[in-house]
Amino acid sequence: EPEVTQTPSHQVTQMGQEVILRCVPISNHLYFYWYRQILGQKVEFLVSFYNNEISEKSEIFDDQFSVERPDGSNFTLKIRSTKLEDSAMYFCASGEETQYFGPGTRLLVL
Amino acid sequence: GEDVEQSLFLSVREGDSSVINCTYTDSSSTYLYWYKQEPGAGLQLLTYIFSNMDMKQDQRLTVLLNKKDKHLSLRIADTQTGDSAIYFCADRIKAAGNKLTFGGGTRVLVKP
């Protein structure tokens, strides 16, 4: 059964460093998403991506964040200069009517 | 904006039925979903329902939707220890794009 994969599973970084989280969506899906879950809080929508551009973004998704589909399979989330409050589990998802989620990347900013 | 709420915790005996409840605020919610999260794992899509339906059954899972009260429930029949997990409801307002709005999750503990 096709699934969404994410790498790395865990990432520890210093405040101010750039991180890139990677995702491989399900191959025939056209819509891709990033969500995050800060410990103890709800899963929050960050951004959706369709046809090589951002289709929707939340107010969380500020200039520190960017997304890219660098090739036919990968979908990345870049955080330019990480802050302590960026520590969270980041989930990638793909699909339209139904969204299938990856296992997540746990990001810890020190 | 849209708000989705769930109770925090449910304890149930193995073999009994579990009922997990969820409320939402936007009456234009078009699709409603249930996801399951096991420890250390991602969000597994369990089932979903369109807003033009009242009920959907899928093996041991029954979803009930009360649009008047903006209430969604997930019933798990014959609950097993493997059903212990966090269950999230989420909704999508089609006119507002594809983003999902999640509840805070209900932790279900199945006791033998």
mmCIF file of C-alpha atoms in Angstrom:
data_model
loop_
_atom_site.group_PDB
_atom_site.id
_atom_site.type_symbol
_atom_site.label_atom_id
_atom_site.label_comp_id
_atom_site.label_asym_id
_atom_site.label_seq_id
_atom_site.Cartn_x
_atom_site.Cartn_y
_atom_site.Cartn_z
ATOM 1 C CA GLU A 1 0.000 0.000 0.000
ATOM 2 C CA PRO A 2 1.477 3.383 -0.949
ATOM 3 C CA GLU A 3 2.403 5.640 1.946
ATOM 4 C CA VAL A 4 3.873 9.025 2.713
ATOM 5 C CA THR A 5 7.431 8.876 4.012
ATOM 6 C CA GLN A 6 9.389 11.534 5.900
ATOM 7 C CA THR A 7 13.042 12.023 6.764
ATOM 8 C CA PRO A 8 14.627 12.429 9.186
ATOM 9 C CA SER A 9 12.483 10.950 11.940
ATOM 10 C CA HIS A 10 14.230 13.166 14.502
ATOM 11 C CA GLN A 11 16.258 16.346 14.120
ATOM 12 C CA VAL A 12 18.022 18.356 16.788
ATOM 13 C CA THR A 13 19.307 21.790 15.833
ATOM 14 C CA GLN A 14 20.627 24.956 17.408
ATOM 15 C CA MET A 15 18.508 28.079 17.452
ATOM 16 C CA GLY A 16 19.159 30.200 14.378
ATOM 17 C CA GLN A 17 20.159 27.254 12.188
ATOM 18 C CA GLU A 18 18.353 26.291 9.004
ATOM 19 C CA VAL A 19 16.610 22.938 8.784
ATOM 20 C CA ILE A 20 15.097 21.107 5.837
ATOM 21 C CA LEU A 21 12.469 18.473 6.446
ATOM 22 C CA ARG A 22 11.844 16.045 3.639
ATOM 23 C CA CYS A 23 8.779 14.187 2.497
ATOM 24 C CA VAL A 24 7.949 11.788 -0.302
ATOM 25 C CA PRO A 25 4.207 12.030 -0.953
ATOM 26 C CA ILE A 26 2.124 9.239 -2.472
ATOM 27 C CA SER A 27 3.136 9.116 -6.113
ATOM 28 C CA ASN A 28 -0.110 9.933 -7.924
ATOM 29 C CA HIS A 29 -1.202 12.656 -5.476
ATOM 30 C CA LEU A 30 -1.241 16.263 -6.613
ATOM 31 C CA TYR A 31 -1.872 18.085 -3.336
ATOM 32 C CA PHE A 32 0.730 18.206 -0.569
ATOM 33 C CA TYR A 33 0.615 19.656 2.912
ATOM 34 C CA TRP A 34 2.629 20.386 6.009
ATOM 35 C CA TYR A 35 1.109 20.362 9.481
ATOM 36 C CA ARG A 36 2.767 20.631 12.847
ATOM 37 C CA GLN A 37 1.939 19.563 16.374
ATOM 38 C CA ILE A 38 3.592 21.330 19.262
ATOM 39 C CA LEU A 39 3.749 19.048 22.289
ATOM 40 C CA GLY A 40 0.417 19.074 24.113
ATOM 41 C CA GLN A 41 -1.315 21.151 21.442
ATOM 42 C CA LYS A 42 -3.531 20.478 18.432
ATOM 43 C CA VAL A 43 -2.289 19.500 15.003
ATOM 44 C CA GLU A 44 -2.115 22.785 13.052
ATOM 45 C CA PHE A 45 -2.192 23.377 9.320
ATOM 46 C CA LEU A 46 0.845 25.181 7.909
ATOM 47 C CA VAL A 47 0.658 25.129 4.132
ATOM 48 C CA SER A 48 -0.802 23.380 1.107
ATOM 49 C CA PHE A 49 0.912 23.042 -2.267
ATOM 50 C CA TYR A 50 -0.557 22.287 -5.672
ATOM 51 C CA ASN A 51 0.726 22.610 -9.195
ATOM 52 C CA ASN A 52 4.131 23.790 -7.996
ATOM 53 C CA GLU A 53 2.856 26.642 -5.928
ATOM 54 C CA ILE A 54 1.456 27.393 -2.501
ATOM 55 C CA SER A 55 -2.331 27.181 -2.651
ATOM 56 C CA GLU A 56 -3.028 28.086 0.951
ATOM 57 C CA LYS A 57 -1.051 28.985 4.066
ATOM 58 C CA SER A 58 -1.784 29.753 7.684
ATOM 59 C CA GLU A 59 -0.573 32.757 9.654
ATOM 60 C CA ILE A 60 2.029 30.461 11.241
ATOM 61 C CA PHE A 61 3.672 30.047 7.835
ATOM 62 C CA ASP A 62 5.633 33.284 7.825
ATOM 63 C CA ASP A 63 8.768 34.316 5.917
ATOM 64 C CA GLN A 64 10.865 31.891 7.969
ATOM 65 C CA PHE A 65 9.175 28.991 6.225
ATOM 66 C CA SER A 66 9.324 27.880 2.616
ATOM 67 C CA VAL A 67 8.270 24.797 0.683
ATOM 68 C CA GLU A 68 9.623 23.308 -2.473
ATOM 69 C CA ARG A 69 9.151 20.366 -4.759
ATOM 70 C CA PRO A 70 12.723 20.075 -6.019
ATOM 71 C CA ASP A 71 12.066 17.024 -8.194
ATOM 72 C CA GLY A 72 9.237 14.694 -9.151
ATOM 73 C CA SER A 73 9.100 12.910 -5.829
ATOM 74 C CA ASN A 74 10.308 15.046 -2.905
ATOM 75 C CA PHE A 75 8.464 17.806 -1.070
ATOM 76 C CA THR A 76 10.451 19.839 1.439
ATOM 77 C CA LEU A 77 9.799 22.277 4.255
ATOM 78 C CA LYS A 78 12.617 24.683 5.054
ATOM 79 C CA ILE A 79 12.803 26.707 8.238
ATOM 80 C CA ARG A 80 15.354 29.425 7.631
ATOM 81 C CA SER A 81 16.377 30.461 11.123
ATOM 82 C CA THR A 82 14.899 28.167 13.727
ATOM 83 C CA LYS A 83 13.455 29.451 16.973
ATOM 84 C CA LEU A 84 12.846 27.578 20.204
ATOM 85 C CA GLU A 85 9.110 27.682 19.521
ATOM 86 C CA ASP A 86 9.577 25.796 16.240
ATOM 87 C CA SER A 87 10.149 22.639 18.287
ATOM 88 C CA ALA A 88 7.305 20.349 17.259
ATOM 89 C CA MET A 89 6.360 17.252 15.317
ATOM 90 C CA TYR A 90 6.051 18.138 11.637
ATOM 91 C CA PHE A 91 3.736 16.038 9.508
ATOM 92 C CA CYS A 92 3.649 15.897 5.745
ATOM 93 C CA ALA A 93 0.430 14.778 4.045
ATOM 94 C CA SER A 94 -0.787 14.245 0.503
ATOM 95 C CA GLY A 95 -4.160 13.764 -1.142
ATOM 96 C CA GLU A 96 -7.180 15.865 -1.884
ATOM 97 C CA GLU A 97 -10.498 14.540 -0.626
ATOM 98 C CA THR A 98 -8.635 12.382 1.860
ATOM 99 C CA GLN A 99 -5.236 13.290 3.256
ATOM 100 C CA TYR A 100 -2.689 10.629 4.106
ATOM 101 C CA PHE A 101 -0.075 11.540 6.658
ATOM 102 C CA GLY A 102 3.539 10.562 7.031
ATOM 103 C CA PRO A 103 5.052 9.396 10.337
ATOM 104 C CA GLY A 104 6.363 12.858 11.168
ATOM 105 C CA THR A 105 9.697 14.492 11.909
ATOM 106 C CA ARG A 106 10.279 15.459 15.510
ATOM 107 C CA LEU A 107 12.221 18.727 15.511
ATOM 108 C CA LEU A 108 13.932 19.936 18.657
ATOM 109 C CA VAL A 109 15.458 23.412 18.662
ATOM 110 C CA LEU A 110 17.960 24.067 21.440
ATOM 111 C CA GLY B 1 -12.079 30.534 12.720
ATOM 112 C CA GLU B 2 -13.237 26.950 12.852
ATOM 113 C CA ASP B 3 -12.869 25.130 16.165
ATOM 114 C CA VAL B 4 -13.018 21.383 16.714
ATOM 115 C CA GLU B 5 -13.236 19.981 20.250
ATOM 116 C CA GLN B 6 -12.961 16.508 21.740
ATOM 117 C CA SER B 7 -12.942 15.050 25.221
ATOM 118 C CA LEU B 8 -9.457 14.212 26.446
ATOM 119 C CA PHE B 9 -9.702 10.645 27.650
ATOM 120 C CA LEU B 10 -11.792 7.481 27.404
ATOM 121 C CA SER B 11 -11.283 4.235 29.267
ATOM 122 C CA VAL B 12 -13.063 1.112 28.041
ATOM 123 C CA ARG B 13 -12.992 -2.617 28.764
ATOM 124 C CA GLU B 14 -11.869 -4.998 26.049
ATOM 125 C CA GLY B 15 -14.888 -6.308 24.150
ATOM 126 C CA ASP B 16 -17.065 -3.305 24.974
ATOM 127 C CA SER B 17 -17.991 -0.562 22.512
ATOM 128 C CA SER B 18 -16.151 2.761 22.596
ATOM 129 C CA VAL B 19 -17.779 6.017 21.601
ATOM 130 C CA ILE B 20 -15.571 9.018 20.922
ATOM 131 C CA ASN B 21 -17.274 12.372 20.520
ATOM 132 C CA CYS B 22 -16.335 15.512 18.636
ATOM 133 C CA THR B 23 -17.984 18.881 18.099
ATOM 134 C CA TYR B 24 -17.253 21.491 15.478
ATOM 135 C CA THR B 25 -18.384 25.049 15.011
ATOM 136 C CA ASP B 26 -18.662 25.747 11.292
ATOM 137 C CA SER B 27 -21.879 24.437 9.809
ATOM 138 C CA SER B 28 -20.353 24.543 6.330
ATOM 139 C CA SER B 29 -17.946 21.727 7.192
ATOM 140 C CA THR B 30 -18.008 19.508 4.143
ATOM 141 C CA TYR B 31 -15.961 16.483 5.152
ATOM 142 C CA LEU B 32 -15.278 15.084 8.598
ATOM 143 C CA TYR B 33 -12.514 12.638 9.366
ATOM 144 C CA TRP B 34 -11.265 10.320 12.063
ATOM 145 C CA TYR B 35 -7.562 9.641 12.409
ATOM 146 C CA LYS B 36 -5.768 7.268 14.784
ATOM 147 C CA GLN B 37 -2.318 7.892 16.226
ATOM 148 C CA GLU B 38 -0.435 5.102 17.938
ATOM 149 C CA PRO B 39 2.630 5.899 20.076
ATOM 150 C CA GLY B 40 5.526 7.083 17.932
ATOM 151 C CA ALA B 41 3.523 6.821 14.725
ATOM 152 C CA GLY B 42 1.882 9.233 12.327
ATOM 153 C CA LEU B 43 -1.801 9.919 11.758
ATOM 154 C CA GLN B 44 -3.601 6.971 10.214
ATOM 155 C CA LEU B 45 -6.813 7.790 8.373
ATOM 156 C CA LEU B 46 -9.542 5.553 9.788
ATOM 157 C CA THR B 47 -12.675 6.779 8.078
ATOM 158 C CA TYR B 48 -14.456 9.890 6.908
ATOM 159 C CA ILE B 49 -17.950 11.084 6.175
ATOM 160 C CA PHE B 50 -19.426 13.639 3.836
ATOM 161 C CA SER B 51 -21.712 16.236 5.328
ATOM 162 C CA ASN B 52 -24.641 14.968 3.256
ATOM 163 C CA MET B 53 -24.539 11.664 5.162
ATOM 164 C CA ASP B 54 -25.787 10.888 8.664
ATOM 165 C CA MET B 55 -24.020 7.613 9.185
ATOM 166 C CA LYS B 56 -21.237 5.529 7.753
ATOM 167 C CA GLN B 57 -20.282 2.019 8.774
ATOM 168 C CA ASP B 58 -16.956 0.380 8.028
ATOM 169 C CA GLN B 59 -16.410 -2.996 9.710
ATOM 170 C CA ARG B 60 -16.127 -2.272 13.455
ATOM 171 C CA LEU B 61 -16.324 1.485 12.962
ATOM 172 C CA THR B 62 -19.539 3.514 12.840
ATOM 173 C CA VAL B 63 -19.503 7.253 12.275
ATOM 174 C CA LEU B 64 -22.558 9.286 13.204
ATOM 175 C CA LEU B 65 -23.001 12.877 12.116
ATOM 176 C CA ASN B 66 -25.559 15.219 13.654
ATOM 177 C CA LYS B 67 -25.393 18.342 11.550
ATOM 178 C CA LYS B 68 -27.969 20.209 13.606
ATOM 179 C CA ASP B 69 -25.847 19.882 16.737
ATOM 180 C CA LYS B 70 -22.532 19.927 14.831
ATOM 181 C CA HIS B 71 -21.615 16.675 16.541
ATOM 182 C CA LEU B 72 -19.601 13.779 15.183
ATOM 183 C CA SER B 73 -19.019 10.461 16.891
ATOM 184 C CA LEU B 74 -16.955 7.375 16.243
ATOM 185 C CA ARG B 75 -18.139 4.081 17.651
ATOM 186 C CA ILE B 76 -15.708 1.178 17.800
ATOM 187 C CA ALA B 77 -17.458 -2.138 18.305
ATOM 188 C CA ASP B 78 -15.783 -4.976 20.216
ATOM 189 C CA THR B 79 -12.868 -2.772 21.286
ATOM 190 C CA GLN B 80 -9.508 -4.547 21.353
ATOM 191 C CA THR B 81 -6.277 -3.699 23.178
ATOM 192 C CA GLY B 82 -4.815 -2.760 19.795
ATOM 193 C CA ASP B 83 -7.382 0.045 19.622
ATOM 194 C CA SER B 84 -5.574 1.880 22.431
ATOM 195 C CA ALA B 85 -4.384 5.093 20.779
ATOM 196 C CA ILE B 86 -5.179 8.774 20.377
ATOM 197 C CA TYR B 87 -8.108 9.449 18.075
ATOM 198 C CA PHE B 88 -8.378 12.783 16.276
ATOM 199 C CA CYS B 89 -11.376 14.187 14.518
ATOM 200 C CA ALA B 90 -10.837 16.774 11.832
ATOM 201 C CA ASP B 91 -12.982 18.724 9.451
ATOM 202 C CA ARG B 92 -12.574 20.356 6.114
ATOM 203 C CA ILE B 93 -14.573 23.223 4.706
ATOM 204 C CA LYS B 94 -14.332 22.725 0.967
ATOM 205 C CA ALA B 95 -15.034 26.363 0.181
ATOM 206 C CA ALA B 96 -12.061 27.299 2.363
ATOM 207 C CA GLY B 97 -9.602 25.008 0.579
ATOM 208 C CA ASN B 98 -8.199 21.669 1.605
ATOM 209 C CA LYS B 99 -6.834 22.404 5.061
ATOM 210 C CA LEU B 100 -7.939 20.183 7.898
ATOM 211 C CA THR B 101 -8.836 21.599 11.319
ATOM 212 C CA PHE B 102 -8.115 19.086 14.068
ATOM 213 C CA GLY B 103 -9.513 18.482 17.505
ATOM 214 C CA GLY B 104 -7.123 17.980 20.373
ATOM 215 C CA GLY B 105 -7.413 14.192 20.310
ATOM 216 C CA THR B 106 -9.035 11.661 22.634
ATOM 217 C CA ARG B 107 -6.749 9.168 24.312
ATOM 218 C CA VAL B 108 -8.474 5.783 24.410
ATOM 219 C CA LEU B 109 -7.217 3.214 26.884
ATOM 220 C CA VAL B 110 -8.515 -0.318 26.473
ATOM 221 C CA LYS B 111 -8.289 -2.410 29.634
ATOM 222 C CA PRO B 112 -8.181 -6.207 29.417
#
